[in-house]
Amino acid sequence: MKKVTVGIYVIIGLSILVASITLIAGLVFLLRQEMVKAVVYFILTLFWLIGLAINMKLLQEWNTISEKDSNYQDED
């Protein structure tokens, strides 16, 4: 279970990194007045942030599941 949690933390970190890069790229294209590329990069940023939110929710659910499992093992 710890390997899964560490993997989720890595995915979350990479999602934040890629979302930041795509946001900066979108702003650069917006400043250059290349609207199509700017919109594409803003949409990519939105998708990465949605994925980040999903990963955070999964991590929260897995933490509650592991807490329940540890409480169950303590009773035995």
PDB file of C-alpha atoms in Angstrom:
ATOM      1  CA  MET A   1       0.000   0.000   0.000  1.00  0.00           C
ATOM      2  CA  LYS A   2       2.918   2.359   0.679  1.00  0.00           C
ATOM      3  CA  LYS A   3       4.252   1.836  -2.856  1.00  0.00           C
ATOM      4  CA  VAL A   4       0.871   2.849  -4.258  1.00  0.00           C
ATOM      5  CA  THR A   5       0.803   5.960  -2.070  1.00  0.00           C
ATOM      6  CA  VAL A   6       4.325   6.939  -3.117  1.00  0.00           C
ATOM      7  CA  GLY A   7       3.340   6.391  -6.749  1.00  0.00           C
ATOM      8  CA  ILE A   8       0.330   8.649  -6.339  1.00  0.00           C
ATOM      9  CA  TYR A   9       2.544  11.343  -4.783  1.00  0.00           C
ATOM     10  CA  VAL A  10       4.886  11.095  -7.781  1.00  0.00           C
ATOM     11  CA  ILE A  11       1.943  11.385 -10.181  1.00  0.00           C
ATOM     12  CA  ILE A  12       0.623  14.389  -8.249  1.00  0.00           C
ATOM     13  CA  GLY A  13       4.025  16.076  -8.375  1.00  0.00           C
ATOM     14  CA  LEU A  14       4.368  15.459 -12.097  1.00  0.00           C
ATOM     15  CA  SER A  15       0.814  16.701 -12.683  1.00  0.00           C
ATOM     16  CA  ILE A  16       1.610  19.953 -10.891  1.00  0.00           C
ATOM     17  CA  LEU A  17       4.819  20.324 -12.906  1.00  0.00           C
ATOM     18  CA  VAL A  18       3.164  19.689 -16.276  1.00  0.00           C
ATOM     19  CA  ALA A  19       0.167  21.902 -15.416  1.00  0.00           C
ATOM     20  CA  SER A  20       2.555  24.722 -14.528  1.00  0.00           C
ATOM     21  CA  ILE A  21       4.519  24.298 -17.749  1.00  0.00           C
ATOM     22  CA  THR A  22       1.393  24.234 -19.916  1.00  0.00           C
ATOM     23  CA  LEU A  23       0.006  27.278 -18.098  1.00  0.00           C
ATOM     24  CA  ILE A  24       3.218  29.224 -18.702  1.00  0.00           C
ATOM     25  CA  ALA A  25       3.259  28.114 -22.351  1.00  0.00           C
ATOM     26  CA  GLY A  26      -0.358  29.241 -22.710  1.00  0.00           C
ATOM     27  CA  LEU A  27       0.498  32.641 -21.263  1.00  0.00           C
ATOM     28  CA  VAL A  28       3.486  32.983 -23.603  1.00  0.00           C
ATOM     29  CA  PHE A  29       1.329  32.186 -26.619  1.00  0.00           C
ATOM     30  CA  LEU A  30      -1.300  34.615 -25.343  1.00  0.00           C
ATOM     31  CA  LEU A  31       1.313  37.367 -25.133  1.00  0.00           C
ATOM     32  CA  ARG A  32       2.465  36.551 -28.671  1.00  0.00           C
ATOM     33  CA  GLN A  33      -1.194  36.798 -29.729  1.00  0.00           C
ATOM     34  CA  GLU A  34      -1.304  33.245 -31.044  1.00  0.00           C
ATOM     35  CA  MET A  35      -4.786  32.590 -29.748  1.00  0.00           C
ATOM     36  CA  VAL A  36      -5.298  29.057 -31.068  1.00  0.00           C
ATOM     37  CA  LYS A  37      -2.145  27.727 -29.406  1.00  0.00           C
ATOM     38  CA  ALA A  38      -2.941  29.656 -26.221  1.00  0.00           C
ATOM     39  CA  VAL A  39      -6.423  28.135 -26.015  1.00  0.00           C
ATOM     40  CA  VAL A  40      -5.025  24.641 -26.660  1.00  0.00           C
ATOM     41  CA  TYR A  41      -2.484  25.025 -23.855  1.00  0.00           C
ATOM     42  CA  PHE A  42      -5.108  26.417 -21.466  1.00  0.00           C
ATOM     43  CA  ILE A  43      -7.317  23.409 -22.222  1.00  0.00           C
ATOM     44  CA  LEU A  44      -4.351  21.098 -21.567  1.00  0.00           C
ATOM     45  CA  THR A  45      -3.752  22.889 -18.276  1.00  0.00           C
ATOM     46  CA  LEU A  46      -7.392  22.382 -17.356  1.00  0.00           C
ATOM     47  CA  PHE A  47      -7.170  18.651 -18.108  1.00  0.00           C
ATOM     48  CA  TRP A  48      -4.018  18.295 -15.999  1.00  0.00           C
ATOM     49  CA  LEU A  49      -5.676  20.118 -13.094  1.00  0.00           C
ATOM     50  CA  ILE A  50      -8.749  17.881 -13.360  1.00  0.00           C
ATOM     51  CA  GLY A  51      -6.447  14.851 -13.309  1.00  0.00           C
ATOM     52  CA  LEU A  52      -4.681  16.301 -10.292  1.00  0.00           C
ATOM     53  CA  ALA A  53      -7.993  16.679  -8.462  1.00  0.00           C
ATOM     54  CA  ILE A  54      -8.910  13.076  -9.286  1.00  0.00           C
ATOM     55  CA  ASN A  55      -5.538  11.843  -7.997  1.00  0.00           C
ATOM     56  CA  MET A  56      -5.959  13.825  -4.780  1.00  0.00           C
ATOM     57  CA  LYS A  57      -9.402  12.289  -4.273  1.00  0.00           C
ATOM     58  CA  LEU A  58      -8.032   8.775  -4.897  1.00  0.00           C
ATOM     59  CA  LEU A  59      -5.198   9.385  -2.448  1.00  0.00           C
ATOM     60  CA  GLN A  60      -7.673  10.560   0.174  1.00  0.00           C
ATOM     61  CA  GLU A  61      -9.856   7.468  -0.349  1.00  0.00           C
ATOM     62  CA  TRP A  62      -6.860   5.126  -0.158  1.00  0.00           C
ATOM     63  CA  ASN A  63      -5.688   6.788   3.050  1.00  0.00           C
ATOM     64  CA  THR A  64      -9.085   6.210   4.656  1.00  0.00           C
ATOM     65  CA  ILE A  65      -9.083   2.596   3.408  1.00  0.00           C
ATOM     66  CA  SER A  66      -5.605   1.998   4.850  1.00  0.00           C
ATOM     67  CA  GLU A  67      -6.678   3.564   8.161  1.00  0.00           C
ATOM     68  CA  LYS A  68      -9.651   1.202   8.307  1.00  0.00           C
ATOM     69  CA  ASP A  69      -7.379  -1.747   7.489  1.00  0.00           C
ATOM     70  CA  SER A  70      -4.904  -0.791  10.207  1.00  0.00           C
ATOM     71  CA  ASN A  71      -7.724  -0.460  12.748  1.00  0.00           C
ATOM     72  CA  TYR A  72      -9.049  -3.846  11.680  1.00  0.00           C
ATOM     73  CA  GLN A  73      -5.631  -5.447  12.161  1.00  0.00           C
ATOM     74  CA  ASP A  74      -5.267  -3.875  15.604  1.00  0.00           C
ATOM     75  CA  GLU A  75      -8.437  -5.606  16.805  1.00  0.00           C
ATOM     76  CA  ASP A  76      -7.047  -9.072  16.006  1.00  0.00           C
TER      77      ASP A  76
END
